[in-house]
Amino acid sequence: MENAVVLIVGAGPSGLAMAGCLTQHSIPYVILEREDCYASLWKKRTYDRLGLHLAKEFCFLPHKTLPPDAPTFMPKHYFLRYVDEYVSEFKINPRYHRSVESAFFDEAEKKWRIEANNTLEGSMEVYSAEFLVVATGENCEGFIPSLPGLDSFPGDILHSNRYKSGSKYKSKDVLVVGCGNSGMEIAYDLVDHGARTSIVIRSPLHVLTKELVHRGMSLLKYIPVYMVDAVITMLARLEYGDLTKYGIYKPKRGPFANKTATGRSPVIDVGTIKKIQDGEIEVVSDISSINKNNVVLKNGIEKKFDAIVFATGYRSTANKWLKDYKYALNGEGMPKNSFPEHWKGEKGLYCAGLSRRGLFGVSMDAQAIANDINKLTSGIN
Ligand SMILES: Cc1cc2nc3c(=O)[nH]c(=O)nc-3n(C[C@H](O)[C@H](O)[C@H](O)COP(=O)(O)OP(=O)(O)OC[C@H]3O[C@@H](n4cnc5c(N)ncnc54)[C@H](O)[C@@H]3O)c2cc1C
Ligand SMILES: *[C@@H]1O[C@H](CO)[C@@H](O)[C@H](O)[C@H]1NC(C)=O
Ligand SMILES: *[C@@H]1O[C@H](CO)[C@@H](O)[C@H](O)[C@H]1NC(C)=O
């Protein structure tokens, strides 16, 4: 058994930010990662054309600024280069191929006991830690809804986290399910590669350009959210016109009011709307069932597809291994305490990066957690 002061599970941006902040306080830690690299979501489970959706002032890690000439909207490789520098600057050495399988609070020892599978050697390792930080991400596992007849579909069925590019779907009929950022961008990418593309849009949504989101987020610092929403939705209307004839309806609640309330971002358009307006992407209604290649829609129409891409979101899977999750998380593996106290659990348990606030939230959490641990340990050290 190995003793650690702080044990961090996950070496994504949250785990790395934690490591950076703890280093600033000279607090030792161990970081365990199930994959063979850090930032594995960004390196292995995102599509090729992905760039950062949010402007650079919201997308950096604590204690290291971005290069002054960084583009406002960074491409993925640019952000990853910054992450590489972060890792070498803070001398972060995650232990790879360590899949954490269980963690519980040992009441007798008053410490966390963590078991990780060393998947290279196939052996279990046991750690004991005063503080445990869950940094396994809100995008840990792709979620695919169960649809009647999906098993009978003979073509490709994949979650957006396995989609790389549309190159293999040229001249194929592809259905994208889900109209968040990933679904909208994947639909665009498919058309770009010559696929005949349809997208299921089943609920109302706000569509904004990334510049409008940027402007909105900046305005939020100065004026109340309902005014930001009024200004931004008016500008969006000027940009896109009336989208209801394409099956896209605006929700009642404004884009930033909803983001503040639920953390869910408005959809950031990368050019998909133009392709919908030009008839290159067809918007279809919700799916009722699937029968071999035929997808039956709720409005009774049937269409044939060669592949279905599910951009239907993600789930946190922390509860699968974190036996005593109740000290920080709810039944869904998300923070049980509400923002902005979401990061702090009981008995030395913390969660970083689970507030649905992107890299900005990651950064805030890591700093708050490290400060808290510093306060608690400075008496001891
Ligand atoms: C397509 C896409 C685009 C995005 N674009 C943006 C953007 O532009 N701007 C923005 O701010 N945010 C964006 N995000 C949000 C993004 O998830 C966060 O910015 C960031 O990746 C969260 O970091 P994280 O470390 O919390 O989680 P992750 O990056 O998911 O990292 C978690 C790590 O934990 C590891 N892990 C999980 N379970 C275990 C286990 N049991 N044992 C050991 N290791 C484990 C995983 O392998 C992974 O490496 C995007 C997300 C997606 C999916
Ligand atoms: C540990 O990982 C190996 C390799 O992935 C796997 O074969 C084995 O079943 C795992 N062991 C446990 C106890 O989960
Ligand atoms: C607000 O967010 C919730 C939860 O994330 C989502 O289900 C809903 O559709 C969103 N509503 C609006 C008005 O965007």
Short mmCIF file of C-alpha atoms and ligand atoms in Angstrom, two decimals:
data_model
loop_
_atom_site.label_atom_id
_atom_site.label_comp_id
_atom_site.label_asym_id
_atom_site.label_seq_id
_atom_site.Cartn_x
_atom_site.Cartn_y
_atom_site.Cartn_z
CA MET A 1 0.00 0.00 0.00
CA GLU A 2 1.20 3.47 -0.86
CA ASN A 3 0.41 6.60 1.12
CA ALA A 4 -0.39 9.91 -0.56
CA VAL A 5 -1.47 13.26 0.81
CA VAL A 6 -3.70 14.00 -2.18
CA LEU A 7 -4.80 11.42 -4.69
CA ILE A 8 -6.19 12.74 -7.98
CA VAL A 9 -8.19 10.42 -10.23
CA GLY A 10 -7.99 11.44 -13.90
CA ALA A 11 -5.33 13.35 -15.86
CA GLY A 12 -7.60 15.46 -18.03
CA PRO A 13 -7.48 19.26 -17.78
CA SER A 14 -9.06 19.04 -14.28
CA GLY A 15 -6.48 16.60 -12.91
CA LEU A 16 -3.64 18.58 -14.49
CA ALA A 17 -4.98 21.89 -13.13
CA MET A 18 -5.20 20.26 -9.68
CA ALA A 19 -1.60 19.12 -9.98
CA GLY A 20 -0.51 22.62 -11.04
CA CYS A 21 -2.28 24.28 -8.11
CA LEU A 22 -1.04 21.77 -5.53
CA THR A 23 2.51 22.28 -6.80
CA GLN A 24 2.11 26.03 -6.20
CA HIS A 25 1.36 25.20 -2.56
CA SER A 26 4.14 22.55 -2.42
CA ILE A 27 1.56 19.88 -1.55
CA PRO A 28 2.53 16.40 -2.75
CA TYR A 29 0.05 14.37 -4.78
CA VAL A 30 -0.31 11.24 -6.87
CA ILE A 31 -2.31 11.33 -10.10
CA LEU A 32 -3.79 8.17 -11.62
CA GLU A 33 -4.97 7.92 -15.24
CA ARG A 34 -6.52 4.88 -16.91
CA GLU A 35 -5.28 5.76 -20.42
CA ASP A 36 -1.70 5.93 -21.68
CA CYS A 37 -1.64 9.74 -21.93
CA TYR A 38 -2.93 12.92 -20.28
CA ALA A 39 -5.86 14.87 -21.78
CA SER A 40 -7.09 11.62 -23.30
CA LEU A 41 -10.54 13.03 -24.11
CA TRP A 42 -8.96 15.75 -26.24
CA LYS A 43 -6.37 13.44 -27.78
CA LYS A 44 -8.43 10.31 -28.46
CA ARG A 45 -12.16 10.92 -28.14
CA THR A 46 -12.82 14.11 -30.09
CA TYR A 47 -13.39 14.60 -33.80
CA ASP A 48 -10.59 15.91 -36.00
CA ARG A 49 -12.00 19.32 -36.87
CA LEU A 50 -12.80 20.27 -33.27
CA GLY A 51 -11.58 23.65 -32.15
CA LEU A 52 -12.27 25.33 -28.84
CA HIS A 53 -15.76 26.74 -28.84
CA LEU A 54 -15.08 29.32 -26.22
CA ALA A 55 -12.77 32.29 -26.52
CA LYS A 56 -9.26 32.03 -25.13
CA GLU A 57 -9.97 34.12 -22.02
CA PHE A 58 -12.15 31.23 -20.79
CA CYS A 59 -9.86 28.38 -21.84
CA PHE A 60 -6.66 28.23 -19.83
CA LEU A 61 -5.41 26.46 -16.74
CA PRO A 62 -4.40 28.09 -13.44
CA HIS A 63 -0.98 29.74 -13.04
CA LYS A 64 -0.07 29.70 -16.73
CA THR A 65 -1.22 32.22 -19.28
CA LEU A 66 -1.70 31.44 -22.94
CA PRO A 67 0.84 32.83 -25.39
CA PRO A 68 -0.08 36.48 -26.12
CA ASP A 69 -0.52 35.73 -29.82
CA ALA A 70 -2.92 32.83 -29.20
CA PRO A 71 -5.88 32.97 -31.60
CA THR A 72 -9.18 33.97 -29.95
CA PHE A 73 -10.60 30.55 -30.83
CA MET A 74 -7.82 28.03 -30.51
CA PRO A 75 -7.59 24.95 -32.72
CA LYS A 76 -7.35 21.66 -30.81
CA HIS A 77 -3.63 21.18 -31.53
CA TYR A 78 -2.87 24.69 -30.28
CA PHE A 79 -4.63 24.04 -26.97
CA LEU A 80 -2.91 20.66 -26.66
CA ARG A 81 0.50 22.28 -27.15
CA TYR A 82 -0.32 24.61 -24.26
CA VAL A 83 -1.33 21.57 -22.17
CA ASP A 84 2.00 19.88 -23.05
CA GLU A 85 3.85 22.94 -21.79
CA TYR A 86 1.71 22.98 -18.65
CA VAL A 87 2.63 19.37 -17.91
CA SER A 88 6.35 19.95 -18.38
CA GLU A 89 6.39 23.27 -16.51
CA PHE A 90 4.69 21.79 -13.43
CA LYS A 91 6.58 18.51 -13.86
CA ILE A 92 3.37 16.50 -13.77
CA ASN A 93 3.92 12.74 -13.97
CA PRO A 94 0.61 10.92 -14.07
CA ARG A 95 0.75 7.20 -13.48
CA TYR A 96 -0.77 5.80 -16.64
CA HIS A 97 -2.66 2.54 -17.21
CA ARG A 98 -4.17 2.91 -13.73
CA SER A 99 -7.91 2.43 -13.82
CA VAL A 100 -9.38 3.29 -10.44
CA GLU A 101 -11.88 0.56 -9.59
CA SER A 102 -12.86 1.43 -6.05
CA ALA A 103 -12.50 4.11 -3.40
CA PHE A 104 -14.04 4.37 0.04
CA PHE A 105 -13.49 6.25 3.26
CA ASP A 106 -11.88 4.06 5.88
CA GLU A 107 -13.52 5.25 9.11
CA ALA A 108 -10.92 3.54 11.31
CA GLU A 109 -7.94 5.12 9.55
CA LYS A 110 -9.78 8.35 8.70
CA LYS A 111 -8.32 8.10 5.22
CA TRP A 112 -9.44 7.28 1.71
CA ARG A 113 -8.54 3.86 0.41
CA ILE A 114 -8.25 3.63 -3.35
CA GLU A 115 -7.79 0.56 -5.52
CA ALA A 116 -6.48 0.88 -9.04
CA ASN A 117 -6.00 -1.76 -11.68
CA ASN A 118 -2.57 -1.51 -13.22
CA THR A 119 -3.87 -2.60 -16.61
CA LEU A 120 -0.38 -3.12 -18.05
CA GLU A 121 0.56 -5.64 -15.40
CA GLY A 122 -2.97 -6.78 -14.53
CA SER A 123 -2.34 -6.23 -10.83
CA MET A 124 -4.28 -4.26 -8.23
CA GLU A 125 -2.57 -1.38 -6.46
CA VAL A 126 -3.81 0.03 -3.19
CA TYR A 127 -3.38 3.66 -2.15
CA SER A 128 -4.28 5.49 1.00
CA ALA A 129 -4.84 9.25 0.91
CA GLU A 130 -5.95 12.07 3.18
CA PHE A 131 -7.63 13.87 0.32
CA LEU A 132 -9.29 12.42 -2.76
CA VAL A 133 -10.04 14.52 -5.84
CA VAL A 134 -12.47 13.18 -8.44
CA ALA A 135 -11.30 14.55 -11.80
CA THR A 136 -12.74 11.91 -14.10
CA GLY A 137 -14.87 14.36 -16.06
CA GLU A 138 -18.51 14.91 -16.91
CA ASN A 139 -17.83 13.45 -20.37
CA CYS A 140 -16.50 10.14 -19.10
CA GLU A 141 -18.78 7.83 -21.02
CA GLY A 142 -20.82 8.37 -24.18
CA PHE A 143 -24.57 8.01 -23.70
CA ILE A 144 -26.71 6.33 -26.41
CA PRO A 145 -30.49 6.29 -25.82
CA SER A 146 -32.29 2.99 -26.19
CA LEU A 147 -34.50 3.08 -29.29
CA PRO A 148 -36.86 0.30 -30.37
CA GLY A 149 -35.21 -1.73 -33.13
CA LEU A 150 -31.75 -0.14 -32.83
CA ASP A 151 -30.27 -3.67 -32.57
CA SER A 152 -31.59 -4.50 -36.03
CA PHE A 153 -29.74 -1.60 -37.69
CA PRO A 154 -27.04 -3.21 -39.86
CA GLY A 155 -24.90 -0.11 -40.50
CA ASP A 156 -22.41 1.80 -38.34
CA ILE A 157 -23.75 3.00 -35.01
CA LEU A 158 -21.34 5.23 -33.16
CA HIS A 159 -21.26 7.77 -30.38
CA SER A 160 -19.78 11.17 -31.18
CA ASN A 161 -16.78 10.33 -28.97
CA ARG A 162 -15.69 7.74 -31.58
CA TYR A 163 -16.37 9.97 -34.60
CA LYS A 164 -13.17 11.27 -36.19
CA SER A 165 -14.14 12.57 -39.63
CA GLY A 166 -16.69 12.06 -42.38
CA SER A 167 -14.15 10.70 -44.86
CA LYS A 168 -15.55 7.15 -44.79
CA TYR A 169 -19.14 8.32 -45.34
CA LYS A 170 -18.82 9.90 -48.80
CA SER A 171 -22.11 9.43 -50.72
CA LYS A 172 -23.59 7.57 -47.74
CA ASP A 173 -26.84 8.46 -45.96
CA VAL A 174 -25.99 9.39 -42.42
CA LEU A 175 -28.29 10.37 -39.58
CA VAL A 176 -26.98 12.50 -36.74
CA VAL A 177 -29.02 12.28 -33.54
CA GLY A 178 -28.64 15.22 -31.18
CA CYS A 179 -28.18 18.87 -31.89
CA GLY A 180 -25.75 20.11 -29.29
CA ASN A 181 -22.36 21.43 -30.33
CA SER A 182 -21.02 18.00 -31.28
CA GLY A 183 -24.05 16.95 -33.32
CA MET A 184 -24.21 20.22 -35.23
CA GLU A 185 -20.50 20.21 -36.02
CA ILE A 186 -20.45 16.53 -37.00
CA ALA A 187 -23.37 17.15 -39.39
CA TYR A 188 -21.33 19.95 -40.96
CA ASP A 189 -18.28 17.72 -41.23
CA LEU A 190 -20.29 14.91 -42.87
CA VAL A 191 -21.61 17.25 -45.59
CA ASP A 192 -18.10 18.55 -46.07
CA HIS A 193 -17.01 14.98 -46.84
CA GLY A 194 -19.85 14.37 -49.27
CA ALA A 195 -22.28 12.44 -47.07
CA ARG A 196 -26.03 12.91 -47.46
CA THR A 197 -26.78 14.13 -43.99
CA SER A 198 -29.87 14.45 -41.82
CA ILE A 199 -30.05 15.64 -38.24
CA VAL A 200 -32.67 14.97 -35.59
CA ILE A 201 -33.66 18.18 -33.83
CA ARG A 202 -36.37 17.37 -31.33
CA SER A 203 -36.36 20.21 -28.85
CA PRO A 204 -36.11 23.99 -29.12
CA LEU A 205 -32.62 25.43 -29.07
CA HIS A 206 -30.68 28.65 -29.25
CA VAL A 207 -28.14 28.89 -32.05
CA LEU A 208 -25.44 31.53 -31.80
CA THR A 209 -22.19 32.24 -33.58
CA LYS A 210 -19.10 31.84 -31.43
CA GLU A 211 -18.58 35.59 -31.69
CA LEU A 212 -22.07 36.19 -30.24
CA VAL A 213 -21.34 33.78 -27.38
CA HIS A 214 -18.07 35.57 -26.78
CA ARG A 215 -19.81 38.94 -26.78
CA GLY A 216 -22.53 37.63 -24.45
CA MET A 217 -20.05 36.21 -21.98
CA SER A 218 -18.17 39.50 -21.95
CA LEU A 219 -21.37 41.54 -21.48
CA LEU A 220 -22.36 39.37 -18.52
CA LYS A 221 -19.64 41.06 -16.52
CA TYR A 222 -21.43 44.40 -16.90
CA ILE A 223 -25.16 43.97 -17.39
CA PRO A 224 -27.84 41.61 -16.01
CA VAL A 225 -28.40 38.31 -17.74
CA TYR A 226 -31.90 39.14 -19.06
CA MET A 227 -30.50 42.15 -20.90
CA VAL A 228 -27.63 40.11 -22.32
CA ASP A 229 -30.16 37.57 -23.56
CA ALA A 230 -32.31 40.27 -25.17
CA VAL A 231 -29.36 41.81 -27.01
CA ILE A 232 -27.82 38.52 -28.10
CA THR A 233 -31.05 36.87 -29.30
CA MET A 234 -31.84 40.00 -31.30
CA LEU A 235 -28.40 39.86 -32.95
CA ALA A 236 -28.85 36.12 -33.59
CA ARG A 237 -32.16 36.83 -35.28
CA LEU A 238 -30.42 39.37 -37.56
CA GLU A 239 -27.72 36.82 -38.33
CA TYR A 240 -29.93 33.82 -39.11
CA GLY A 241 -33.44 35.14 -39.79
CA ASP A 242 -36.42 32.96 -38.96
CA LEU A 243 -35.35 29.34 -38.50
CA THR A 244 -38.74 27.87 -37.65
CA LYS A 245 -39.33 26.88 -41.28
CA TYR A 246 -36.32 24.55 -40.93
CA GLY A 247 -37.71 22.95 -37.79
CA ILE A 248 -35.58 24.98 -35.40
CA TYR A 249 -37.56 26.69 -32.64
CA LYS A 250 -36.32 29.06 -29.97
CA PRO A 251 -36.89 28.10 -26.33
CA LYS A 252 -38.65 30.49 -23.94
CA ARG A 253 -35.69 30.92 -21.63
CA GLY A 254 -32.81 32.98 -22.99
CA PRO A 255 -29.45 31.38 -23.86
CA PHE A 256 -27.42 32.86 -21.01
CA ALA A 257 -30.20 32.59 -18.43
CA ASN A 258 -30.26 28.87 -19.16
CA LYS A 259 -26.51 28.59 -19.09
CA THR A 260 -26.48 30.26 -15.70
CA ALA A 261 -29.30 28.06 -14.41
CA THR A 262 -28.27 24.68 -15.86
CA GLY A 263 -24.74 25.07 -17.20
CA ARG A 264 -25.99 24.01 -20.64
CA SER A 265 -24.44 26.20 -23.35
CA PRO A 266 -26.31 27.51 -26.34
CA VAL A 267 -25.36 25.78 -29.60
CA ILE A 268 -22.39 27.42 -31.22
CA ASP A 269 -22.82 27.35 -34.98
CA VAL A 270 -19.80 26.45 -37.10
CA GLY A 271 -21.61 26.89 -40.43
CA THR A 272 -24.21 24.15 -40.00
CA ILE A 273 -27.14 26.57 -40.11
CA LYS A 274 -26.10 27.81 -43.56
CA LYS A 275 -26.00 24.20 -44.77
CA ILE A 276 -29.48 23.62 -43.34
CA GLN A 277 -30.77 26.79 -45.03
CA ASP A 278 -29.16 25.69 -48.31
CA GLY A 279 -30.84 22.29 -48.07
CA GLU A 280 -27.54 20.38 -47.71
CA ILE A 281 -28.57 19.11 -44.28
CA GLU A 282 -32.09 17.94 -43.69
CA VAL A 283 -33.67 18.48 -40.29
CA VAL A 284 -35.89 15.54 -39.33
CA SER A 285 -38.23 14.96 -36.42
CA ASP A 286 -37.60 12.61 -33.51
CA ILE A 287 -37.12 8.87 -34.11
CA SER A 288 -39.94 6.53 -33.16
CA SER A 289 -38.34 3.21 -34.14
CA ILE A 290 -35.76 1.52 -36.33
CA ASN A 291 -36.30 -1.44 -38.63
CA LYS A 292 -33.07 -2.62 -40.29
CA ASN A 293 -31.86 0.34 -42.41
CA ASN A 294 -35.20 2.13 -42.11
CA VAL A 295 -35.58 4.79 -39.52
CA VAL A 296 -39.21 5.57 -38.70
CA LEU A 297 -39.75 9.13 -37.54
CA LYS A 298 -42.39 10.38 -35.12
CA ASN A 299 -44.24 12.09 -37.98
CA GLY A 300 -44.62 8.73 -39.74
CA ILE A 301 -42.00 9.32 -42.45
CA GLU A 302 -39.52 6.50 -43.07
CA LYS A 303 -35.98 7.05 -44.30
CA LYS A 304 -33.08 4.71 -45.10
CA PHE A 305 -29.67 5.30 -43.54
CA ASP A 306 -26.24 3.68 -43.77
CA ALA A 307 -24.96 5.01 -40.48
CA ILE A 308 -26.18 6.72 -37.31
CA VAL A 309 -24.04 9.02 -35.19
CA PHE A 310 -25.32 9.58 -31.67
CA ALA A 311 -24.29 12.99 -30.37
CA THR A 312 -26.54 12.44 -27.41
CA GLY A 313 -24.27 13.50 -24.62
CA TYR A 314 -22.16 12.02 -21.91
CA ARG A 315 -22.31 10.75 -18.38
CA SER A 316 -20.11 10.96 -15.37
CA THR A 317 -19.15 7.45 -14.25
CA ALA A 318 -17.52 8.35 -10.93
CA ASN A 319 -20.19 6.52 -8.94
CA LYS A 320 -19.13 3.21 -10.46
CA TRP A 321 -15.88 3.24 -8.52
CA LEU A 322 -16.46 5.85 -5.80
CA LYS A 323 -18.31 3.79 -3.21
CA ASP A 324 -18.70 6.70 -0.78
CA TYR A 325 -19.76 9.14 -3.49
CA LYS A 326 -22.47 10.53 -1.19
CA TYR A 327 -19.87 12.71 0.52
CA ALA A 328 -19.64 14.86 -2.63
CA LEU A 329 -21.80 13.56 -5.48
CA ASN A 330 -25.44 12.77 -6.23
CA GLY A 331 -26.82 9.59 -7.81
CA GLU A 332 -25.79 10.78 -11.29
CA GLY A 333 -22.15 11.18 -10.33
CA MET A 334 -22.45 14.96 -10.41
CA PRO A 335 -21.89 17.41 -7.52
CA LYS A 336 -24.56 17.17 -4.82
CA ASN A 337 -23.87 20.69 -3.57
CA SER A 338 -24.96 23.54 -5.78
CA PHE A 339 -22.67 26.01 -7.50
CA PRO A 340 -20.46 27.70 -6.30
CA GLU A 341 -19.92 25.26 -3.38
CA HIS A 342 -20.17 22.21 -5.66
CA TRP A 343 -16.46 21.27 -5.49
CA LYS A 344 -16.28 20.61 -1.76
CA GLY A 345 -17.42 17.32 -0.28
CA GLU A 346 -16.99 15.89 3.19
CA LYS A 347 -14.14 13.84 4.71
CA GLY A 348 -11.54 15.27 2.36
CA LEU A 349 -13.41 14.38 -0.84
CA TYR A 350 -13.49 16.92 -3.67
CA CYS A 351 -14.63 17.06 -7.28
CA ALA A 352 -13.03 19.17 -10.02
CA GLY A 353 -14.51 19.80 -13.45
CA LEU A 354 -18.06 18.66 -12.78
CA SER A 355 -19.84 22.01 -12.86
CA ARG A 356 -20.62 22.04 -16.61
CA ARG A 357 -18.61 25.21 -16.94
CA GLY A 358 -15.88 24.04 -19.30
CA LEU A 359 -12.23 24.85 -18.77
CA PHE A 360 -13.09 28.05 -16.94
CA GLY A 361 -14.97 25.99 -14.33
CA VAL A 362 -12.11 23.47 -14.23
CA SER A 363 -9.69 26.25 -13.38
CA MET A 364 -11.92 27.73 -10.66
CA ASP A 365 -12.47 24.32 -9.05
CA ALA A 366 -8.78 23.39 -9.00
CA GLN A 367 -7.81 26.65 -7.33
CA ALA A 368 -10.58 26.45 -4.75
CA ILE A 369 -9.75 22.82 -3.88
CA ALA A 370 -6.00 23.44 -3.62
CA ASN A 371 -6.60 26.47 -1.38
CA ASP A 372 -8.86 24.42 0.84
CA ILE A 373 -6.38 21.55 1.13
CA ASN A 374 -3.62 24.07 1.80
CA LYS A 375 -5.62 25.59 4.66
CA LEU A 376 -6.30 22.17 6.15
CA THR A 377 -2.73 20.92 5.87
CA SER A 378 -0.75 24.07 6.75
CA GLY A 379 -1.38 23.36 10.43
CA ILE A 380 0.02 19.84 10.02
CA ASN A 381 3.08 20.47 7.83
C1 LIG B 1 -16.36 17.59 -28.03
C2 LIG B 1 -16.07 18.44 -26.82
C3 LIG B 1 -15.67 19.78 -26.98
C4 LIG B 1 -15.41 20.60 -25.89
N1 LIG B 1 -15.01 21.90 -26.11
C5 LIG B 1 -14.75 22.70 -25.04
C6 LIG B 1 -14.32 24.08 -25.22
O1 LIG B 1 -14.18 24.56 -26.34
N2 LIG B 1 -14.06 24.84 -24.13
C7 LIG B 1 -14.21 24.33 -22.87
O2 LIG B 1 -13.95 25.06 -21.92
N3 LIG B 1 -14.62 23.05 -22.67
C8 LIG B 1 -14.90 22.23 -23.71
N4 LIG B 1 -15.31 20.93 -23.50
C9 LIG B 1 -15.51 20.46 -22.14
C10 LIG B 1 -14.34 19.59 -21.74
O3 LIG B 1 -14.86 18.37 -21.33
C11 LIG B 1 -13.56 20.19 -20.64
O4 LIG B 1 -13.05 21.39 -21.05
C12 LIG B 1 -12.39 19.33 -20.17
O5 LIG B 1 -11.96 18.32 -21.06
C13 LIG B 1 -12.79 18.70 -18.89
O6 LIG B 1 -11.63 18.15 -18.30
P1 LIG B 1 -11.73 17.03 -17.23
O7 LIG B 1 -10.34 16.78 -16.82
O8 LIG B 1 -12.71 17.41 -16.19
O9 LIG B 1 -12.36 15.75 -17.96
P2 LIG B 1 -11.71 14.86 -19.12
O10 LIG B 1 -11.01 15.69 -20.11
O11 LIG B 1 -12.79 13.96 -19.59
O12 LIG B 1 -10.60 13.97 -18.35
C14 LIG B 1 -10.92 12.97 -17.43
C15 LIG B 1 -9.81 11.94 -17.39
O13 LIG B 1 -10.08 10.97 -16.38
C16 LIG B 1 -9.73 9.68 -16.84
N5 LIG B 1 -10.50 8.69 -16.09
C17 LIG B 1 -11.84 8.51 -16.11
N6 LIG B 1 -12.20 7.51 -15.29
C18 LIG B 1 -11.06 7.05 -14.71
C19 LIG B 1 -10.80 6.02 -13.75
N7 LIG B 1 -11.76 5.27 -13.21
N8 LIG B 1 -9.50 5.82 -13.38
C20 LIG B 1 -8.50 6.57 -13.91
N9 LIG B 1 -8.71 7.56 -14.81
C21 LIG B 1 -9.98 7.79 -15.21
C22 LIG B 1 -10.07 9.73 -18.31
O14 LIG B 1 -9.38 8.75 -19.02
C23 LIG B 1 -9.67 11.16 -18.70
O15 LIG B 1 -8.34 11.23 -19.16
C24 LIG B 1 -15.56 20.08 -24.58
C25 LIG B 1 -15.95 18.74 -24.41
C26 LIG B 1 -16.20 17.92 -25.51
C27 LIG B 1 -16.63 16.49 -25.29
C1 LIG B 2 -7.38 -5.27 -14.87
O1 LIG B 2 -7.13 -4.89 -16.21
C2 LIG B 2 -6.88 -6.00 -17.07
C3 LIG B 2 -6.45 -5.43 -18.42
O2 LIG B 2 -7.41 -4.52 -18.93
C4 LIG B 2 -8.14 -6.86 -17.15
O3 LIG B 2 -7.91 -7.95 -18.01
C5 LIG B 2 -8.50 -7.32 -15.75
O4 LIG B 2 -9.73 -8.05 -15.79
C6 LIG B 2 -8.64 -6.15 -14.80
N1 LIG B 2 -8.79 -6.64 -13.43
C7 LIG B 2 -9.74 -6.23 -12.61
C8 LIG B 2 -9.73 -6.85 -11.25
O5 LIG B 2 -10.59 -5.40 -12.93
C1 LIG B 3 -31.88 24.53 -20.60
O1 LIG B 3 -31.05 23.51 -20.12
C2 LIG B 3 -31.74 22.30 -19.88
C3 LIG B 3 -30.85 21.34 -19.09
O2 LIG B 3 -29.53 21.38 -19.49
C4 LIG B 3 -32.20 21.76 -21.23
O3 LIG B 3 -32.83 20.50 -21.07
C5 LIG B 3 -33.15 22.77 -21.83
O4 LIG B 3 -33.54 22.35 -23.11
C6 LIG B 3 -32.50 24.14 -21.92
N1 LIG B 3 -33.48 25.11 -22.26
C7 LIG B 3 -33.21 26.16 -22.99
C8 LIG B 3 -34.23 27.21 -22.90
O5 LIG B 3 -32.21 26.28 -23.69
#
